[in-house]
Every structure is written in structure tokens, then in C-alpha cells.
PDB file of C-alpha atoms in Angstrom:
ATOM      1  CA  MET A   1      -0.395  -0.209  -0.070  1.00 41.00           C
ATOM      2  CA  ASN A   2       1.329   3.606  -0.708  1.00 40.00           C
ATOM      3  CA  THR A   3       0.377   5.068   2.345  1.00 43.00           C
ATOM      4  CA  LYS A   4       1.906   7.821   3.311  1.00 41.00           C
ATOM      5  CA  THR A   5       3.249  11.120   5.683  1.00 39.00           C
ATOM      6  CA  ALA A   6       3.202  14.660   4.617  1.00 42.00           C
ATOM      7  CA  PRO A   7       4.647  15.906   4.273  1.00 38.00           C
ATOM      8  CA  SER A   8       8.213  13.306   4.228  1.00 37.00           C
ATOM      9  CA  ALA A   9      11.657  13.128   3.002  1.00 34.00           C
ATOM     10  CA  GLN A  10      11.137   9.885   4.979  1.00 33.00           C
ATOM     11  CA  PRO A  11      11.811   6.963   3.007  1.00 33.00           C
ATOM     12  CA  GLU A  12       8.719   4.920   1.487  1.00 41.00           C
ATOM     13  CA  SER A  13       9.902   1.658   4.320  1.00 34.00           C
ATOM     14  CA  LEU A  14      10.284   4.085   7.269  1.00 31.00           C
ATOM     15  CA  ILE A  15       7.017   5.407   7.064  1.00 42.00           C
ATOM     16  CA  SER A  16       4.358   3.902   8.935  1.00 51.00           C
ATOM     17  CA  THR A  17       0.298   2.612   7.597  1.00 81.00           C
ATOM     18  CA  THR A  18      -1.732   1.462  10.703  1.00 90.00           C
ATOM     19  CA  PRO A  19      -2.070   4.554  12.415  1.00 94.00           C
ATOM     20  CA  SER A  20      -2.637   2.383  15.897  1.00 89.00           C
ATOM     21  CA  ARG A  21       2.046   1.757  15.833  1.00 89.00           C
ATOM     22  CA  GLU A  22       2.277   6.054  14.191  1.00 89.00           C
ATOM     23  CA  THR A  23       4.387   7.302  16.667  1.00 85.00           C
ATOM     24  CA  THR A  24       6.861  10.673  15.312  1.00 89.00           C
ATOM     25  CA  LYS A  25       3.502  12.288  13.350  1.00 90.00           C
ATOM     26  CA  PRO A  26       0.319  12.597  13.791  1.00 92.00           C
ATOM     27  CA  TRP A  27      -0.999  11.848   9.934  1.00 93.00           C
ATOM     28  CA  LEU A  28      -1.078   9.791   8.141  1.00 94.00           C
ATOM     29  CA  TRP A  29      -2.233  10.784   4.958  1.00 93.00           C
ATOM     30  CA  ALA A  30      -2.615   8.882   1.616  1.00 93.00           C
ATOM     31  CA  ALA A  31      -3.612  10.072  -1.822  1.00 92.00           C
ATOM     32  CA  ALA A  32      -5.440   9.259  -5.500  1.00 93.00           C
ATOM     33  CA  PRO A  33      -3.344   8.514  -8.664  1.00 91.00           C
ATOM     34  CA  ASP A  34      -1.585  11.852 -10.042  1.00 86.00           C
ATOM     35  CA  THR A  35      -2.336  14.128  -6.885  1.00 81.00           C
ATOM     36  CA  PRO A  36       0.430  15.136  -4.629  1.00 71.00           C
ATOM     37  CA  LEU A  37       0.230  15.159  -0.301  1.00 64.00           C
ATOM     38  CA  THR A  38       0.547  18.907   0.260  1.00 62.00           C
ATOM     39  CA  GLU A  39      -1.312  20.427   2.593  1.00 58.00           C
ATOM     40  CA  ASN A  40      -3.636  23.993   1.382  1.00 55.00           C
ATOM     41  CA  ASP A  41      -3.235  23.027  -2.137  1.00 63.00           C
ATOM     42  CA  HIS A  42      -7.295  24.400  -2.691  1.00 77.00           C
ATOM     43  CA  PRO A  43      -8.315  27.086  -1.296  1.00 82.00           C
ATOM     44  CA  SER A  44     -11.631  25.539  -1.605  1.00 91.00           C
ATOM     45  CA  SER A  45     -10.920  22.233  -0.470  1.00 93.00           C
ATOM     46  CA  GLY A  46     -12.965  20.588   2.277  1.00 95.00           C
ATOM     47  CA  LYS A  47     -13.011  17.131   4.249  1.00 96.00           C
ATOM     48  CA  TRP A  48     -15.674  14.789   5.350  1.00 97.00           C
ATOM     49  CA  MET A  49     -15.143  14.226   9.129  1.00 96.00           C
ATOM     50  CA  TRP A  50     -15.424   9.955  10.321  1.00 96.00           C
ATOM     51  CA  PHE A  51     -14.653   9.643  14.069  1.00 94.00           C
ATOM     52  CA  THR A  52     -13.606   5.974  13.510  1.00 94.00           C
ATOM     53  CA  PRO A  53     -13.356   3.983  17.472  1.00 93.00           C
ATOM     54  CA  LEU A  54      -9.428   3.490  18.484  1.00 92.00           C
ATOM     55  CA  SER A  55     -10.892  -0.621  17.994  1.00 93.00           C
ATOM     56  CA  LEU A  56     -11.507   0.126  14.133  1.00 95.00           C
ATOM     57  CA  LEU A  57      -8.893   1.867  12.713  1.00 95.00           C
ATOM     58  CA  ASP A  58      -6.463   0.483  11.457  1.00 96.00           C
ATOM     59  CA  ALA A  59      -8.747  -1.873   9.630  1.00 96.00           C
ATOM     60  CA  SER A  60     -11.038   1.539   8.559  1.00 97.00           C
ATOM     61  CA  TRP A  61      -8.082   3.440   7.029  1.00 97.00           C
ATOM     62  CA  THR A  62      -6.655   0.845   5.319  1.00 96.00           C
ATOM     63  CA  THR A  63     -10.145   0.871   3.619  1.00 96.00           C
ATOM     64  CA  ILE A  64     -10.124   4.241   2.717  1.00 97.00           C
ATOM     65  CA  SER A  65      -6.439   4.826   2.030  1.00 95.00           C
ATOM     66  CA  ALA A  66      -7.009   1.801  -0.380  1.00 95.00           C
ATOM     67  CA  ALA A  67     -10.251   3.530  -1.973  1.00 96.00           C
ATOM     68  CA  THR A  68      -8.566   7.369  -2.043  1.00 95.00           C
ATOM     69  CA  GLN A  69      -4.964   5.679  -3.739  1.00 94.00           C
ATOM     70  CA  ASP A  70      -7.258   3.753  -6.180  1.00 96.00           C
ATOM     71  CA  GLY A  71      -9.408   7.434  -7.012  1.00 95.00           C
ATOM     72  CA  LEU A  72     -12.833   6.488  -5.531  1.00 96.00           C
ATOM     73  CA  LEU A  73     -12.612   9.162  -3.505  1.00 96.00           C
ATOM     74  CA  GLY A  74     -11.249  12.555  -2.594  1.00 93.00           C
ATOM     75  CA  TYR A  75      -7.556  13.850  -3.566  1.00 93.00           C
ATOM     76  CA  ARG A  76      -6.259  13.163  -0.442  1.00 93.00           C
ATOM     77  CA  SER A  77      -6.816  11.539   2.449  1.00 95.00           C
ATOM     78  CA  LYS A  78      -5.666  12.084   5.893  1.00 95.00           C
ATOM     79  CA  ALA A  79      -5.781   9.380   9.143  1.00 96.00           C
ATOM     80  CA  GLY A  80      -4.976  10.777  13.222  1.00 94.00           C
ATOM     81  CA  THR A  81      -2.713   8.768  14.737  1.00 92.00           C
ATOM     82  CA  LEU A  82      -2.349   8.420  18.208  1.00 85.00           C
ATOM     83  CA  ILE A  83      -0.044  10.419  19.509  1.00 84.00           C
ATOM     84  CA  ASN A  84      -2.905  12.884  17.394  1.00 73.00           C
ATOM     85  CA  ALA A  85      -4.721  14.053  20.243  1.00 68.00           C
ATOM     86  CA  ARG A  86      -6.668  17.391  21.094  1.00 66.00           C
ATOM     87  CA  PRO A  87      -7.913  18.916  24.245  1.00 61.00           C
ATOM     88  CA  LYS A  88     -11.615  18.381  25.564  1.00 63.00           C
ATOM     89  CA  SER A  89     -11.341  16.164  22.471  1.00 69.00           C
ATOM     90  CA  ASP A  90     -12.928  11.613  22.510  1.00 76.00           C
ATOM     91  CA  ASP A  91      -9.360  10.385  23.274  1.00 80.00           C
ATOM     92  CA  THR A  92     -11.070   6.632  22.066  1.00 86.00           C
ATOM     93  CA  ARG A  93     -11.753   8.350  19.139  1.00 89.00           C
ATOM     94  CA  ARG A  94      -9.444   9.416  15.763  1.00 92.00           C
ATOM     95  CA  PRO A  95     -10.150  11.456  12.811  1.00 94.00           C
ATOM     96  CA  ILE A  96      -9.156  10.229   9.656  1.00 97.00           C
ATOM     97  CA  CYS A  97     -10.289  12.869   6.818  1.00 97.00           C
ATOM     98  CA  ILE A  98     -11.427  12.462   3.258  1.00 97.00           C
ATOM     99  CA  TYR A  99     -10.367  15.348   0.830  1.00 96.00           C
ATOM    100  CA  THR A 100     -12.685  17.420  -1.610  1.00 96.00           C
ATOM    101  CA  GLN A 101     -11.182  20.273  -3.566  1.00 93.00           C
ATOM    102  CA  ASP A 102     -14.428  22.373  -3.426  1.00 94.00           C
ATOM    103  CA  TRP A 103     -16.844  21.921  -0.935  1.00 94.00           C
ATOM    104  CA  ARG A 104     -19.011  24.901  -3.172  1.00 93.00           C
ATOM    105  CA  ASN A 105     -18.728  21.624  -5.239  1.00 95.00           C
ATOM    106  CA  VAL A 106     -21.891  19.394  -4.044  1.00 95.00           C
ATOM    107  CA  ASP A 107     -22.585  16.857  -6.082  1.00 96.00           C
ATOM    108  CA  ASP A 108     -18.640  16.156  -5.518  1.00 97.00           C
ATOM    109  CA  VAL A 109     -19.071  15.772  -1.620  1.00 97.00           C
ATOM    110  CA  GLN A 110     -21.972  13.799  -1.962  1.00 97.00           C
ATOM    111  CA  ARG A 111     -19.769  12.033  -4.956  1.00 97.00           C
ATOM    112  CA  VAL A 112     -17.840  11.266  -2.075  1.00 97.00           C
ATOM    113  CA  LEU A 113     -20.074  10.851   0.463  1.00 97.00           C
ATOM    114  CA  THR A 114     -22.470   8.131  -1.441  1.00 97.00           C
ATOM    115  CA  SER A 115     -18.572   6.311  -1.882  1.00 97.00           C
ATOM    116  CA  LEU A 116     -18.300   6.215   1.682  1.00 98.00           C
ATOM    117  CA  ARG A 117     -21.323   4.597   2.382  1.00 98.00           C
ATOM    118  CA  ALA A 118     -20.893   1.704  -0.448  1.00 97.00           C
ATOM    119  CA  LEU A 119     -17.394   1.411   1.403  1.00 97.00           C
ATOM    120  CA  GLY A 120     -19.793   0.102   3.968  1.00 96.00           C
ATOM    121  CA  VAL A 121     -19.729   3.302   6.180  1.00 97.00           C
ATOM    122  CA  VAL A 122     -22.459   4.081   8.679  1.00 96.00           C
ATOM    123  CA  ASP A 123     -21.475   6.201  11.423  1.00 96.00           C
ATOM    124  CA  VAL A 124     -22.813  10.225  11.366  1.00 95.00           C
ATOM    125  CA  LEU A 125     -20.017  12.416   9.195  1.00 96.00           C
ATOM    126  CA  LEU A 126     -19.835  15.765   9.197  1.00 95.00           C
ATOM    127  CA  TYR A 127     -18.831  17.671   6.531  1.00 96.00           C
ATOM    128  CA  LYS A 128     -16.148  21.442   6.930  1.00 95.00           C
ATOM    129  CA  ALA A 129     -14.716  23.655   4.491  1.00 93.00           C
ATOM    130  CA  ASP A 130     -10.717  23.338   5.131  1.00 91.00           C
ATOM    131  CA  SER A 131     -11.272  27.725   5.671  1.00 90.00           C
ATOM    132  CA  ASP A 132     -13.383  27.422   8.377  1.00 90.00           C
ATOM    133  CA  THR A 133     -10.922  25.273  10.270  1.00 88.00           C
ATOM    134  CA  ARG A 134      -7.855  27.937   8.981  1.00 88.00           C
ATOM    135  CA  ASN A 135     -10.384  30.641  10.874  1.00 89.00           C
ATOM    136  CA  GLY A 136     -10.857  27.639  14.308  1.00 89.00           C
ATOM    137  CA  ARG A 137     -14.576  26.914  13.716  1.00 88.00           C
ATOM    138  CA  TYR A 138     -14.758  24.345  15.801  1.00 86.00           C
ATOM    139  CA  GLY A 139     -17.812  22.290  17.604  1.00 82.00           C
ATOM    140  CA  THR A 140     -21.515  22.496  17.006  1.00 80.00           C
ATOM    141  CA  GLY A 141     -21.936  24.342  13.636  1.00 83.00           C
ATOM    142  CA  ALA A 142     -19.370  24.398  12.188  1.00 86.00           C
ATOM    143  CA  SER A 143     -20.578  21.735   9.782  1.00 89.00           C
ATOM    144  CA  THR A 144     -20.765  22.743   6.474  1.00 90.00           C
ATOM    145  CA  PHE A 145     -22.772  19.713   5.445  1.00 93.00           C
ATOM    146  CA  VAL A 146     -23.352  16.876   7.991  1.00 94.00           C
ATOM    147  CA  ALA A 147     -24.962  13.301   6.806  1.00 95.00           C
ATOM    148  CA  PRO A 148     -27.188  11.619   9.681  1.00 95.00           C
ATOM    149  CA  ALA A 149     -25.705   7.295  10.623  1.00 95.00           C
ATOM    150  CA  ALA A 150     -26.849   5.274   7.907  1.00 91.00           C
ATOM    151  CA  LYS A 151     -27.342   8.189   5.403  1.00 94.00           C
ATOM    152  CA  LEU A 152     -26.602   8.228   1.535  1.00 93.00           C
ATOM    153  CA  ARG A 153     -28.254  12.013   1.825  1.00 92.00           C
ATOM    154  CA  MET A 154     -26.481  15.180   3.347  1.00 93.00           C
ATOM    155  CA  VAL A 155     -27.891  17.803   4.804  1.00 91.00           C
ATOM    156  CA  ILE A 156     -27.067  20.943   3.980  1.00 88.00           C
ATOM    157  CA  PRO A 157     -27.303  23.986   7.025  1.00 79.00           C
ATOM    158  CA  ARG A 158     -29.161  27.275   6.695  1.00 78.00           C
ATOM    159  CA  ARG A 159     -25.598  28.698   6.593  1.00 76.00           C
ATOM    160  CA  THR A 160     -24.625  26.939   4.076  1.00 76.00           C
ATOM    161  CA  ARG A 161     -27.296  26.898   1.610  1.00 71.00           C
ATOM    162  CA  GLU A 162     -27.038  30.742   2.127  1.00 76.00           C
ATOM    163  CA  ALA A 163     -23.099  30.295   0.814  1.00 70.00           C
ATOM    164  CA  LEU A 164     -23.687  28.654  -1.776  1.00 74.00           C
ATOM    165  CA  GLU A 165     -26.442  31.182  -2.392  1.00 74.00           C
ATOM    166  CA  HIS A 166     -24.326  33.598  -2.511  1.00 65.00           C
ATOM    167  CA  HIS A 167     -21.673  32.016  -4.703  1.00 62.00           C
ATOM    168  CA  HIS A 168     -24.175  31.415  -7.392  1.00 63.00           C
ATOM    169  CA  ALA A 169     -25.418  34.265  -7.226  1.00 68.00           C
ATOM    170  CA  ALA A 170     -22.341  36.072  -7.540  1.00 66.00           C
ATOM    171  CA  ARG A 171     -20.838  33.075 -10.089  1.00 67.00           C
ATOM    172  CA  THR A 172     -24.328  34.175 -12.699  1.00 71.00           C
ATOM    173  CA  GLN A 173     -23.389  37.586 -12.329  1.00 72.00           C
ATOM    174  CA  ALA A 174     -19.866  37.391 -13.437  1.00 71.00           C
ATOM    175  CA  ARG A 175     -21.181  34.570 -16.254  1.00 74.00           C
ATOM    176  CA  ARG A 176     -23.437  38.195 -17.659  1.00 73.00           C
ATOM    177  CA  ALA A 177     -20.908  40.624 -17.221  1.00 74.00           C
ATOM    178  CA  ALA A 178     -18.803  38.894 -19.214  1.00 75.00           C
ATOM    179  CA  ALA A 179     -21.360  37.292 -22.257  1.00 75.00           C
ATOM    180  CA  ALA A 180     -22.499  41.634 -22.219  1.00 76.00           C
ATOM    181  CA  ARG A 181     -18.952  42.462 -22.615  1.00 76.00           C
ATOM    182  CA  ARG A 182     -18.341  39.987 -25.458  1.00 77.00           C
ATOM    183  CA  LYS A 183     -21.602  41.049 -27.178  1.00 78.00           C
ATOM    184  CA  ALA A 184     -20.661  45.444 -26.970  1.00 73.00           C
ATOM    185  CA  PRO A 185     -18.952  46.518 -29.592  1.00 74.00           C
ATOM    186  CA  SER A 186     -15.189  47.105 -30.042  1.00 68.00           C
ATOM    187  CA  PRO A 187     -14.837  51.294 -29.958  1.00 68.00           C
ATOM    188  CA  GLN A 188     -13.584  52.192 -33.662  1.00 70.00           C
ATOM    189  CA  HIS A 189     -10.323  54.620 -33.148  1.00 67.00           C
ATOM    190  CA  THR A 190     -10.119  57.092 -35.367  1.00 59.00           C
TER     191      THR A 190
END
């Protein structure tokens, strides 16, 4: 398996592939084909977050990393290791995050959710825009989308609906302005 820690200059043979045995890095990473393992490379990226019980962490990561590397999920994934613990967090679970390039692409976010369900992930899943993480938005109300346990359809909270409506309105306005510029007669020079 081609699971990596990122960013890393370590040879592949020295990198642990099981989160429960990794003792030097807080995250293990996997990438879709032709995808570099660098952070913050997509300004509108986001991730499905699966808070996995420690007893299922290694098996869950094996499934997610293989599906990511096969191009079935988002462009990269990561799993929290045993040294990845935040204050006030549940110490009996670790996050596995499955990234998409643009949280505003609801069809792609839904496609990844459907693929996760097909892989047997039935727990509640939360989706969060990386910009919210960078801005320190955590806890209740921080999720961009929510997938209730065993459900194939995600719930879109009101703040997300409003942000999507604003984004789509701005794109529509920009398209109309570009079309008007193309149709306008070019000025005649005398």
C-alpha cells in the first residue's frame, strides 16, 4: 500500500501504514493518483470527517487509504494517529478525513459521501470547509454538511445554503457581465 505521511522526506520503507503504530507523526496520508500530498493546495477544499473508534482505526484507515489511492474518493485522505489528540476531544476516537477540492461542488461532495457509504461507513459523518478549520471554527454549528448515520443524503445547514446561494449568484452575475462585454461593440479608433 502506498500510504504516506505528509509532508515527508522519509523513504517509503520507514513510514508506518497503521495509525495505531505511528509514533512520530500526528497524521498518515494517502493520495489519489497523480496528486501531491501537500496541505492547503486547494483554497476551497473541505473534508468529510469520520471519528473512528480506536478499535477500528487501523482497519478503517486501510479501507479509506486504498479507496483514495484507487481514485474512488476525494483527492487525498488522512488518519489521526495515537499521538494525535486535541484537548477536550474524545480520546477513544481518531479522525479520518477524506478531502474534496471544492466544498461548493455539492455533486462531488455527495459523490464522495455515496462512495463512503458503499465502502461500509455507516456512522455520522461531518463535512467541514478547510477555511473554517483555518479560521478556528470548531464544535457545534461548524459543519458545512452533515450525513446522519447510515443515510445516503447529506443535510445542508442554513448557513451553508446561504453561502452556496451567494456563491452561485456571484458566478451568475460574473457570467452575465462577461457575456455583455463579449457582445458590446468594440470602440472605433479614428
